[in-house]
Amino acid sequence: MNGKDRIEGKFLLFLFRNEKNFYTVARFRLKNDPRKIMTVTGYIPELETSSSYRLEGHYTDHPKYGLQFQMETFEKLLPDDAEGIVYYLAGPRFPGIGEKTAIRLLEEFGKDVLEKIQKEPSCLDKLTYLNDKKKEVLREGCRNQDDENEKIYRFFSSHKLTMKQIVLIQKKYGTESIEILKEDPYRMVKDISGIGFETADQFAQSIGFEANDSKRLCALGAKLLSDYVMQSGSSYMDEEEFEKMFARYTAGLEYDMDVLVRQMTAERCCRFEEDRVYPIAQYEAELTVSMYLKQFPLRPMRELSAEELDNRIGYIEKAFGIQYDDVQTEAIKEFFRKDLLILTGGPGTGKSTIVRAILALIREFYPTTTVSVAAPTGRAAKRLKELTDFEARTIHSLLGYDLETATFTYNRDNPVLSEILIVDEFSMVDQYLFAKLLDAGAFFRKILLIGDEDQLPSVAPGQVLSDLMRTGKFPTVRLSRIYRQSEGSGIISLAHKIAKDEFEDFEGHDVRFIDADPYAVNGYVKDQYERALSAGYAPTDIQVMAPKYNGTSGIDALNRILQEAMNPKDKMKRELNLGFRTFRIGDKILQLKNQPNDNVFNGDIGILIDIEYAKENETHEDKLTVDYDGVIVEYSRENFENITHAYCVSVHKAQGSEYPIVILPVVREYGIMLQKRLLYTAVTRAEKNLVVIGDRGSFKRGLATADLRKRDTTLAARITEEL
């Protein structure tokens, strides 16, 4: 019996049901012991009260609720008792067959009446008390005894898809799920967020698809291409290199590459252009951005006179107690003179004070105009709001991102109702996200993009800030004068020296370098963390950063060491083991994905404040509760993967945020991960104190190492061509 337990019983009621993913806790009356009620858990579709089901899965012994059955697959059973048969035949599946006719049929054929009609429909011909219409109703009802949802769940579960995956499939394709995916099982990779090539491929093989089937090869090509651009940051791959890579993964299979290329293009798996191959999403993103900027703006805003601007800028300077220099004043004026402006500069150069002035002037000159201020991460948006005193949101929140479907509420057909768009930390914005933002920007009439061109580019493919600046088509103001220098900031001085390739050594009261042998680095990191805590800093004020996850001084190792030191095991503290991680109340937590519905976003850092065990709640699920500066978010097993420890984070995850204290280990084992942009980005995350620990030689070699992997995009070329 394939190692699984099996029960049969009648569905009674739902104890709990998540309508989004169908996770269910239900009660069943067991067939072999009608006095016994079994609690069943799992991803279960709509069930009919009083209908019987065969369930496969495993028994579990819940600490609080006792014996339960964890369902993996199910099958609806025909009723086999007299009362159930009559109830079934007189029900909505057999319109026109009432209770009296149902009783006569039971008397005529016995308890096997349903199976007999199903297997031998002609058995009804001899019954004179049934007219032709009722006979057809009975034949049709027995022939289609399952409703469509039950057929779908039974079919896909027999091919080893999980109930959660089947729910996603059924929600996408509805009653035609089986027919659609029998025809092309690989389309679910494109259509459904959460189902990848491996799942589709296993299903396809299960239903008889050959390894060299053209649909499989197209899907494989799309997967390989997508993996490549995500790893490289490029928006395309050289066609010759793509064909070589594809040949390695399809060794031994027969196919015609020219035919396959035409099919991949026709089915929008990818796009071939000249000697380049693009994932379709990246190709369309480049087109969207270039075409939008060609037409932007459809309705320019009222042009302001030099006199208007000079008078009001002087007033703003008095109101804010600020004296703008010539470059800053020019930046403010350029925003009101141009439709799209790029503002770039390193830390301490006054970008935020310029934005604050621009927002104040917008209120005066365009009092009825709607403005959207956004940033790529939650922390960056929060910081922008603090600096400008203007409501700021993440880009995903602005676009109404739905995590479950991976779609945006606001798009070309449903634009964002704003006329002015301001985006901070724009170096972090990838090509696809910028395209989605512009796609929803039909009403935008003026755009300001703010970023530091020396920081790391986006994690996802593209280098949008760099590409826009490279075209020379958009007015750009570069800020270089350091205003926080007067505060004696060694951090800002260090950052600007790194950017200008003028670094010689560490200096300044707020910058320290601790020389340490590789085996001693982790101990020094722990010591500095403890010193900061004892000096009165909160855990969220102190951030350790590293460039990679694995290794002796990698992110995972440092998180374990710092957790043991800062939040050790304690009988009085609850904890929950999830894989190789142990979460404990008081832990510092990092959010890994955007959850707009919960107002928490990728890169946000909070504190774990509560753990609730499965035995303590009616849903029988372990739960974690995290406090993100007053935003309380609850997690269950379906989204535990969205969080990890945050004692140490990657430099990429820290981008867009600033911390009073940054501790940066630098060791030889980081190897080629140590590059100028990464070290510059790490340094600029520190507000008050920066502590670098490790090997000076490795730090200097990193500063001398430009990005080893050049990002290949054609966005700049498309924009230049369009404009």
XYZ file of C-alpha atoms in Angstrom:
723
model
C 0.000 0.000 0.000
C 2.931 2.342 -0.890
C 3.794 2.933 2.780
C 0.805 5.196 3.431
C -2.091 4.826 5.835
C -5.651 4.826 4.498
C -8.981 5.662 6.083
C -12.546 5.840 4.776
C -15.137 8.081 6.332
C -17.974 10.547 5.955
C -17.147 14.256 5.947
C -18.932 16.085 8.782
C -17.610 19.658 9.104
C -14.672 22.064 8.807
C -12.930 23.094 12.037
C -10.657 25.508 10.174
C -10.255 26.521 6.546
C -7.878 28.915 4.775
C -9.773 29.955 1.655
C -6.596 31.188 -0.036
C -4.722 27.890 -0.086
C -7.389 25.432 1.162
C -5.368 24.346 4.194
C -8.033 22.605 6.263
C -8.737 20.960 9.582
C -11.867 18.779 9.185
C -13.852 16.105 10.993
C -14.714 12.708 9.454
C -16.839 9.853 10.835
C -14.943 6.618 10.211
C -16.692 3.989 8.106
C -15.305 0.994 10.005
C -16.216 2.505 13.381
C -19.115 5.006 13.110
C -18.720 5.945 16.769
C -15.240 7.349 16.082
C -14.619 10.864 14.752
C -11.199 11.536 13.161
C -9.603 14.965 12.776
C -8.047 15.287 9.307
C -5.563 17.997 8.257
C -4.129 18.950 4.865
C -4.820 20.856 1.676
C -8.368 19.755 0.931
C -10.845 21.057 -1.682
C -14.506 21.742 -1.086
C -16.087 18.632 0.406
C -19.740 17.623 0.425
C -21.288 17.184 3.847
C -22.336 13.569 4.481
C -20.389 12.338 1.427
C -17.859 9.556 1.957
C -14.173 9.729 1.037
C -11.122 7.501 0.950
C -8.117 9.379 2.339
C -4.448 8.437 2.092
C -1.725 9.907 4.261
C -0.237 9.338 7.702
C -1.405 9.231 11.297
C 0.136 11.841 13.577
C 0.013 12.108 17.345
C -0.696 15.740 18.202
C 0.571 16.702 21.705
C -2.678 18.454 22.583
C -5.372 17.069 20.278
C -4.235 13.474 20.136
C -4.452 11.153 17.129
C -5.006 12.915 13.799
C -4.760 12.009 10.126
C -2.561 14.087 7.829
C -4.096 13.705 4.380
C -2.022 13.655 1.192
C -4.554 12.340 -1.379
C -8.298 11.744 -1.387
C -10.994 10.012 -3.429
C -14.742 10.444 -3.236
C -16.671 7.206 -2.705
C -20.137 6.274 -3.875
C -22.587 5.728 -1.000
C -23.048 2.025 -0.119
C -25.779 2.161 2.525
C -29.500 2.335 1.714
C -30.070 5.729 3.315
C -27.020 7.248 1.628
C -27.946 5.845 -1.782
C -31.471 7.259 -1.641
C -30.142 10.635 -0.430
C -27.596 10.665 -3.261
C -30.030 9.679 -6.044
C -32.589 12.229 -4.863
C -29.934 14.944 -4.733
C -28.897 17.733 -7.139
C -26.712 15.425 -9.246
C -29.874 13.709 -10.536
C -32.464 16.456 -11.237
C -35.987 15.078 -11.535
C -35.223 11.837 -9.638
C -37.049 12.198 -6.363
C -36.999 10.120 -3.198
C -39.760 7.728 -4.360
C -37.957 6.899 -7.620
C -34.687 6.514 -5.730
C -36.291 3.969 -3.377
C -37.712 1.995 -6.332
C -34.274 1.933 -7.986
C -32.721 0.684 -4.739
C -35.332 -2.074 -4.522
C -34.774 -2.955 -8.205
C -30.954 -3.186 -8.197
C -29.941 -3.340 -4.538
C -27.020 -1.473 -2.944
C -24.958 -1.842 -6.130
C -27.433 0.304 -8.063
C -24.943 3.094 -8.797
C -22.173 0.757 -9.990
C -24.665 -1.184 -12.143
C -25.947 1.932 -13.881
C -22.384 3.154 -14.325
C -21.072 -0.130 -15.786
C -24.210 -1.156 -17.725
C -26.317 1.910 -18.637
C -28.710 -0.259 -20.699
C -30.027 -1.855 -17.478
C -32.436 1.086 -17.228
C -34.114 0.285 -20.568
C -36.517 -2.261 -19.041
C -37.825 0.141 -16.368
C -41.215 1.335 -17.617
C -41.736 3.792 -14.766
C -38.819 5.921 -16.051
C -39.212 8.181 -19.058
C -36.337 8.721 -21.488
C -35.320 12.006 -19.856
C -34.942 10.452 -16.376
C -33.019 7.501 -17.807
C -30.540 9.895 -19.413
C -30.231 11.892 -16.171
C -29.357 8.692 -14.282
C -26.841 7.534 -16.893
C -25.172 10.937 -17.083
C -25.080 11.356 -13.290
C -23.484 7.947 -12.731
C -21.093 8.385 -15.616
C -19.900 11.717 -14.163
C -20.118 10.785 -10.503
C -17.188 13.015 -9.595
C -17.488 16.753 -9.805
C -14.750 18.459 -11.792
C -12.735 19.562 -8.747
C -12.563 16.006 -7.432
C -11.410 14.707 -10.814
C -8.697 17.347 -10.904
C -7.405 16.557 -7.435
C -7.469 12.813 -7.981
C -5.743 13.031 -11.386
C -2.885 15.292 -10.323
C -2.309 13.588 -6.974
C -1.941 10.287 -8.825
C 0.972 11.917 -10.642
C 2.647 12.902 -7.367
C 1.827 16.607 -7.307
C 1.242 17.938 -3.815
C -2.158 19.159 -2.717
C -0.765 22.681 -2.465
C 0.414 22.544 -6.095
C -2.925 21.125 -7.204
C -4.735 24.011 -5.514
C -2.602 26.480 -7.511
C -3.317 24.587 -10.746
C -7.054 24.414 -10.116
C -7.213 28.116 -9.282
C -5.418 29.002 -12.523
C -7.084 26.700 -15.038
C -10.359 25.772 -13.335
C -12.348 22.822 -14.689
C -10.105 22.540 -17.753
C -6.941 21.908 -15.709
C -6.476 18.284 -16.777
C -7.017 18.886 -20.499
C -4.816 21.994 -20.579
C -1.862 20.389 -18.796
C -2.151 17.089 -20.617
C -1.672 19.113 -23.780
C 1.243 21.158 -22.392
C 2.401 20.419 -18.842
C 5.182 22.993 -19.104
C 2.889 25.985 -19.425
C 2.324 25.880 -15.667
C 5.907 27.146 -15.223
C 5.015 30.378 -17.048
C 1.501 30.681 -15.694
C 1.785 29.801 -12.009
C 4.047 31.428 -9.443
C 5.359 28.726 -7.130
C 5.635 25.912 -9.692
C 8.997 25.483 -11.378
C 10.437 23.505 -14.262
C 11.356 20.505 -12.097
C 7.763 20.006 -10.941
C 6.366 20.377 -14.454
C 9.023 18.051 -15.847
C 8.301 15.313 -13.318
C 4.582 15.560 -14.102
C 5.221 15.549 -17.851
C 7.327 12.405 -17.636
C 4.627 10.803 -15.500
C 2.009 11.313 -18.225
C 4.296 10.068 -20.979
C 6.144 13.059 -22.414
C 9.496 12.162 -23.989
C 12.721 13.851 -22.940
C 13.135 15.349 -26.417
C 9.569 16.597 -26.734
C 9.725 20.090 -28.199
C 7.541 21.535 -25.408
C 9.971 20.170 -22.813
C 12.999 21.487 -24.684
C 11.434 24.942 -24.987
C 10.683 25.034 -21.263
C 14.185 23.783 -20.445
C 15.716 26.511 -22.603
C 13.633 29.154 -20.834
C 14.690 27.813 -17.420
C 18.402 27.742 -18.293
C 18.204 31.262 -19.697
C 16.313 32.565 -16.675
C 18.817 30.970 -14.286
C 21.682 32.551 -16.211
C 20.347 36.121 -16.130
C 19.468 35.854 -12.434
C 23.012 34.739 -11.634
C 24.797 37.159 -13.951
C 22.558 40.222 -13.679
C 22.502 40.515 -17.475
C 19.278 40.851 -19.441
C 20.368 38.496 -22.215
C 22.850 35.767 -23.144
C 25.060 35.431 -26.170
C 23.254 33.079 -28.576
C 26.320 30.928 -29.236
C 26.931 30.510 -25.493
C 23.267 29.703 -24.968
C 23.360 26.951 -27.587
C 26.511 25.484 -26.006
C 24.908 25.482 -22.566
C 21.693 24.005 -23.959
C 23.650 21.248 -25.705
C 25.307 20.269 -22.408
C 21.935 19.818 -20.725
C 20.427 17.881 -23.642
C 23.351 15.588 -24.452
C 22.100 12.391 -26.106
C 18.762 13.854 -27.220
C 17.830 14.354 -30.854
C 16.354 17.689 -31.948
C 16.669 20.355 -34.627
C 17.963 23.544 -33.002
C 16.706 25.811 -35.800
C 13.193 24.410 -35.486
C 13.414 24.705 -31.716
C 14.487 28.346 -31.911
C 11.422 29.144 -34.019
C 9.165 27.308 -31.589
C 10.721 28.993 -28.517
C 10.063 32.346 -30.161
C 6.517 31.452 -31.222
C 5.625 30.217 -27.731
C 7.226 33.266 -26.079
C 9.666 31.200 -24.058
C 12.394 33.634 -25.033
C 13.327 36.180 -27.678
C 16.131 35.862 -30.220
C 17.489 39.153 -31.517
C 20.642 39.377 -33.637
C 23.160 37.237 -31.700
C 21.389 37.580 -28.328
C 18.811 35.518 -26.453
C 16.527 37.189 -23.880
C 14.093 35.762 -21.335
C 10.793 37.148 -22.565
C 10.278 39.124 -19.322
C 13.608 40.955 -19.726
C 13.068 41.625 -23.425
C 9.638 43.108 -22.784
C 10.989 45.113 -19.836
C 13.562 46.803 -22.078
C 10.899 47.558 -24.677
C 8.480 48.917 -22.071
C 11.063 51.262 -20.543
C 12.426 52.554 -23.858
C 8.999 53.094 -25.424
C 7.629 54.777 -22.307
C 10.542 57.203 -22.093
C 10.170 58.016 -25.801
C 6.589 59.194 -25.254
C 7.017 60.646 -21.749
C 5.326 62.837 -20.722
C 2.031 62.749 -22.543
C 1.049 65.999 -20.769
C 3.957 68.152 -19.548
C 3.433 70.167 -16.374
C 3.262 73.961 -16.303
C 6.723 75.434 -16.745
C 7.875 77.700 -13.917
C 9.745 80.942 -14.464
C 13.241 81.536 -13.075
C 11.863 84.350 -10.934
C 9.212 82.106 -9.354
C 11.811 79.484 -8.507
C 14.427 81.920 -7.147
C 11.918 83.601 -4.851
C 10.530 80.397 -3.399
C 13.914 78.635 -3.047
C 15.073 81.606 -0.958
C 11.979 81.256 1.192
C 12.586 77.492 1.613
C 16.184 78.125 2.681
C 14.992 80.427 5.461
C 12.230 78.038 6.526
C 14.578 75.031 6.687
C 17.632 76.937 7.952
C 19.649 75.671 4.977
C 21.918 77.403 2.471
C 21.859 75.494 -0.829
C 25.015 75.729 -2.931
C 24.947 76.372 -6.667
C 24.774 72.672 -7.624
C 21.956 71.947 -5.182
C 20.020 75.012 -6.320
C 20.502 73.945 -9.924
C 19.209 70.437 -9.047
C 16.023 71.911 -7.562
C 15.486 74.143 -10.594
C 16.216 71.304 -13.031
C 13.480 69.205 -11.481
C 10.903 71.882 -12.281
C 12.387 72.593 -15.724
C 12.735 68.991 -16.921
C 10.301 66.120 -17.233
C 12.729 63.491 -15.929
C 15.727 64.215 -13.718
C 18.415 61.916 -12.330
C 20.004 63.010 -9.042
C 23.104 61.083 -8.029
C 25.737 61.410 -5.343
C 27.402 59.632 -2.456
C 26.527 59.791 1.243
C 26.412 63.200 2.902
C 26.036 65.159 -0.347
C 22.580 66.497 0.436
C 20.289 64.399 -1.764
C 17.609 64.194 0.923
C 17.610 67.931 1.658
C 17.117 68.606 -2.053
C 14.165 66.196 -2.163
C 12.698 67.875 0.904
C 12.858 71.251 -0.845
C 11.366 69.845 -4.051
C 8.428 68.354 -2.151
C 7.802 71.655 -0.364
C 7.846 73.542 -3.664
C 5.499 71.027 -5.306
C 2.955 71.793 -2.582
C 3.232 75.475 -3.401
C 3.393 75.446 -7.199
C 1.178 72.403 -7.855
C -1.113 72.236 -4.791
C -3.636 69.849 -6.380
C -1.042 67.525 -7.895
C -0.747 63.964 -6.549
C 2.763 62.756 -5.697
C 4.090 59.232 -5.137
C 7.370 58.852 -3.257
C 8.809 55.334 -3.309
C 11.894 53.232 -2.596
C 12.803 49.605 -3.330
C 12.808 48.414 0.303
C 10.728 49.016 3.399
C 13.652 50.392 5.397
C 14.639 52.741 2.580
C 11.052 54.009 2.347
C 10.886 54.515 6.102
C 14.209 56.389 6.123
C 13.061 58.595 3.242
C 9.898 59.475 5.132
C 11.927 60.420 8.225
C 14.249 62.668 6.179
C 11.601 64.390 4.068
C 8.550 64.285 6.340
C 6.562 62.942 3.358
C 4.729 59.617 3.124
C 6.942 57.100 1.278
C 6.115 53.547 0.221
C 7.887 50.610 -1.313
C 7.528 50.258 -5.078
C 5.766 46.919 -4.558
C 3.289 48.543 -2.196
C 2.712 51.433 -4.603
C 1.924 48.932 -7.377
C -0.276 46.730 -5.181
C 1.834 43.576 -5.378
C 0.034 40.291 -4.622
C 2.502 37.778 -3.194
C 0.266 34.767 -3.800
C -0.203 35.396 -7.518
C 3.025 37.385 -8.096
C 1.027 40.073 -9.939
C 0.573 43.830 -9.584
C -2.828 45.445 -9.037
C -1.725 48.626 -10.789
C -0.699 48.258 -14.427
C -1.371 49.645 -17.905
C -5.101 49.042 -17.555
C -5.246 50.295 -13.975
C -2.647 53.084 -13.629
C -1.315 54.641 -10.447
C -3.236 57.866 -9.833
C -0.192 60.112 -9.395
C 1.274 62.827 -11.580
C 4.715 63.120 -9.995
C 6.926 60.127 -9.172
C 10.010 60.289 -6.953
C 12.079 57.112 -6.472
C 14.969 56.937 -3.981
C 17.762 54.328 -3.856
C 17.220 53.851 -7.569
C 20.468 51.901 -8.040
C 18.640 48.960 -6.417
C 15.746 48.990 -8.884
C 15.977 46.191 -11.444
C 14.891 46.363 -15.057
C 11.711 44.293 -14.663
C 10.451 46.274 -11.652
C 11.137 49.615 -13.343
C 9.193 48.426 -16.392
C 6.254 47.480 -14.168
C 6.408 50.890 -12.496
C 6.353 52.714 -15.831
C 3.698 50.365 -17.182
C 1.411 51.704 -14.434
C 2.559 55.289 -15.026
C 0.118 56.586 -17.617
C -0.602 59.648 -15.446
C 3.030 60.434 -14.535
C 4.030 63.887 -15.777
C 7.320 64.374 -13.930
C 9.842 61.828 -12.609
C 12.799 62.191 -10.233
C 15.201 59.249 -9.865
C 17.677 59.417 -6.971
C 20.569 57.018 -6.528
C 24.246 56.483 -5.871
C 25.900 55.314 -9.076
C 28.826 53.825 -7.119
C 26.653 51.391 -5.161
C 25.898 47.807 -6.090
C 23.414 47.355 -8.926
C 20.126 45.529 -8.387
C 20.085 41.888 -7.314
C 17.795 41.007 -10.221
C 18.858 41.542 -13.860
C 19.655 44.996 -15.144
C 21.631 48.122 -14.277
C 18.942 50.685 -14.889
C 20.496 53.726 -13.195
C 23.770 53.165 -15.025
C 22.014 52.540 -18.352
C 19.884 55.695 -18.111
C 22.901 57.817 -17.263
C 24.992 56.195 -20.000
C 22.559 57.281 -22.713
C 23.235 60.960 -22.044
C 19.585 61.593 -22.914
C 18.368 62.556 -19.452
C 19.440 65.578 -17.404
C 21.643 64.399 -14.528
C 22.879 66.335 -11.515
C 25.920 64.843 -9.756
C 26.465 65.925 -6.162
C 30.051 65.699 -4.962
C 30.417 68.211 -2.138
C 30.236 66.494 1.264
C 28.072 68.380 3.745
C 28.372 65.976 6.640
C 32.156 66.330 6.463
C 31.929 69.216 8.901
C 30.670 66.743 11.479
C 34.007 64.964 11.227
C 32.598 61.886 9.558
C 35.403 59.506 8.743
C 32.793 57.130 7.296
C 31.723 59.612 4.624
C 35.317 60.552 3.907
C 36.216 56.866 3.513
C 33.263 56.280 1.162
C 34.236 59.165 -1.117
C 37.879 58.128 -1.195
C 36.805 54.618 -2.182
C 34.584 56.017 -4.948
C 37.471 58.151 -6.287
C 40.095 55.374 -5.915
C 41.964 57.506 -3.387
C 41.889 55.117 -0.417
C 45.201 54.736 1.434
C 44.269 53.704 4.961
C 41.579 53.946 7.616
C 41.240 57.203 9.527
C 38.663 59.063 11.563
C 37.210 58.640 15.031
C 34.171 56.758 13.730
C 36.097 54.280 11.563
C 38.210 51.477 13.013
C 40.103 48.576 11.515
C 40.923 45.596 13.722
C 43.661 43.385 12.313
C 42.773 39.759 12.950
C 43.873 36.341 11.762
C 41.145 34.421 9.864
C 40.486 32.025 12.771
C 40.044 34.971 15.190
C 37.714 37.141 13.074
C 34.453 35.630 14.341
C 35.522 36.162 17.943
C 36.281 39.821 17.288
C 32.921 40.269 15.530
C 31.163 38.806 18.580
C 33.207 41.021 20.920
C 32.380 44.214 19.023
C 28.688 43.289 18.937
C 28.691 42.794 22.719
C 30.530 46.095 23.263
C 27.906 47.961 21.236
C 25.088 46.367 23.245
C 26.774 47.243 26.533
C 27.148 50.837 25.292
C 23.353 51.049 25.119
C 22.677 50.294 21.464
C 19.670 48.133 20.583
C 20.161 44.943 18.511
C 18.491 46.662 15.541
C 21.100 49.479 15.738
C 23.982 47.060 15.133
C 24.443 45.289 11.822
C 27.050 42.735 10.855
C 27.457 42.261 7.091
C 29.233 39.696 4.982
C 29.350 39.063 1.232
C 28.546 35.316 1.196
C 26.506 32.747 3.117
C 28.829 29.779 3.378
C 32.300 29.505 4.859
C 33.896 29.862 8.283
C 33.045 33.557 8.454
C 30.006 33.399 6.186
C 26.580 34.806 7.007
C 25.171 31.482 8.259
C 28.136 30.802 10.567
C 28.121 34.336 12.003
C 24.378 34.189 12.609
C 24.790 30.990 14.645
C 27.685 32.423 16.659
C 25.950 35.729 17.353
C 22.659 34.058 18.257
C 24.427 31.832 20.777
C 26.132 34.879 22.284
C 23.273 37.395 22.168
C 20.251 35.169 22.616
C 21.397 31.819 24.045
C 19.197 28.830 24.767
C 17.171 29.400 27.906
C 14.550 27.216 29.570
C 12.441 30.325 30.037
C 12.534 31.200 26.319
C 10.474 29.456 23.690
C 12.208 28.219 20.554
C 11.280 26.416 17.348
C 13.559 24.320 15.132
C 13.119 24.858 11.391
C 15.655 22.898 9.374
C 19.156 23.845 10.485
C 17.904 27.055 12.127
C 16.515 27.489 15.605
C 14.271 30.504 16.121
C 14.107 31.813 19.675
C 12.079 34.609 21.262
C 14.254 37.717 21.194
C 15.978 36.780 17.924
C 16.783 39.447 15.364
C 14.817 38.574 12.200
C 15.294 39.483 8.523
C 12.389 39.539 6.063
C 13.387 37.918 2.748
C 10.340 38.614 0.556
C 7.779 41.359 0.081
C 4.528 40.786 1.992
C 2.598 43.968 1.153
C -0.606 42.736 2.796
C 1.287 42.597 6.101
C 3.155 45.869 5.441
C 6.527 44.125 5.658
C 9.083 44.020 2.868
C 12.285 42.422 1.669
C 15.161 43.667 3.862
C 13.060 44.718 6.867
C 14.536 43.775 10.256
C 12.535 43.036 13.392
C 12.519 41.124 16.668
C 10.844 37.753 17.263
C 8.400 38.434 20.097
C 6.281 35.276 20.317
C 6.230 31.583 19.433
C 2.966 29.638 19.505
C 3.162 25.872 19.213
C 0.755 23.848 17.087
C -0.804 22.207 20.132
C -1.900 25.605 21.429
C -4.173 26.780 18.617
C -7.149 25.522 16.665
C -5.318 25.508 13.334
C -2.703 23.070 14.707
C 0.141 25.114 13.213
C 3.364 26.445 14.705
C 3.412 30.246 14.538
C 6.056 32.946 14.923
C 5.286 36.618 15.595
C 7.784 39.339 14.661
C 7.718 43.034 15.557
C 9.049 45.306 12.789
C 9.171 48.663 14.563
C 5.511 48.440 15.545
C 4.336 46.414 12.540
C 3.372 43.014 13.961
C 3.509 40.084 11.516
C 2.497 36.474 12.175
C 4.107 33.592 10.284
C 3.027 29.974 9.894
C 4.720 27.092 8.099
C 3.534 28.218 4.696
C 5.638 31.397 4.938
C 8.433 30.485 7.376
C 10.710 30.539 4.331
C 10.217 34.313 4.159
C 12.347 34.965 7.248
C 15.821 34.186 8.571
C 18.160 35.466 11.287
C 19.453 39.021 10.921
C 22.425 39.200 13.288
C 24.475 39.062 10.080
C 23.043 39.878 6.641
C 24.395 40.138 3.111
C 25.524 43.534 1.848
C 22.835 43.305 -0.838
C 20.112 42.851 1.807
C 21.449 45.837 3.763
C 21.398 48.103 0.711
C 18.886 50.896 1.081
C 19.250 50.894 4.872
C 21.519 52.689 7.339
C 22.542 51.533 10.806
C 24.222 53.412 13.665
C 26.908 50.701 13.841
C 28.160 48.471 11.042
C 30.591 45.600 11.669
C 32.235 44.328 8.499
C 34.448 41.199 8.549
C 36.910 41.057 5.647
C 38.745 37.775 5.164
C 40.555 36.037 2.322
C 37.931 33.291 2.126
C 35.471 35.828 0.675
C 37.688 35.760 -2.422
C 36.280 37.413 -5.538
C 33.176 38.470 -3.627
C 35.287 41.334 -2.285
C 34.848 44.022 -4.924
C 34.908 47.798 -4.900
C 31.156 48.343 -5.258
C 30.347 45.827 -2.534
C 32.808 47.361 -0.048
C 31.623 50.881 -0.913
C 28.003 49.847 -0.370
C 28.861 48.212 2.969
C 30.774 51.278 4.185
C 27.929 53.636 3.263
C 25.452 51.643 5.385
C 27.114 52.992 8.583
C 25.758 56.171 10.177
C 27.887 56.646 13.310
C 30.481 53.886 13.564
C 32.141 51.460 11.176
C 34.283 48.580 12.419
C 36.172 46.550 9.812
C 37.724 43.329 11.081
C 40.191 41.043 9.358
C 42.839 41.415 6.689
C 43.875 44.867 5.374
C 45.398 43.315 2.285
C 42.108 41.653 1.380
C 40.278 44.968 1.846
C 42.704 46.802 -0.444
C 42.602 44.059 -3.069
C 38.819 44.249 -2.981
C 38.925 48.006 -3.610
C 41.174 47.390 -6.602
C 38.736 44.820 -8.001
C 36.057 46.177 -10.270
C 32.942 44.102 -10.926
C 34.375 40.950 -12.459
C 31.120 40.018 -14.144
C 30.048 42.762 -16.513
C 26.282 43.019 -16.904
C 25.116 42.796 -20.480
C 21.987 44.791 -21.266
C 20.651 46.562 -24.349
C 18.433 49.015 -22.490
C 20.737 51.987 -23.084
C 20.961 51.172 -26.804
C 17.171 50.860 -27.103
C 16.621 54.174 -25.313
C 19.200 55.910 -27.522
C 17.556 54.478 -30.621
C 14.059 55.478 -29.512
C 15.064 59.006 -28.521
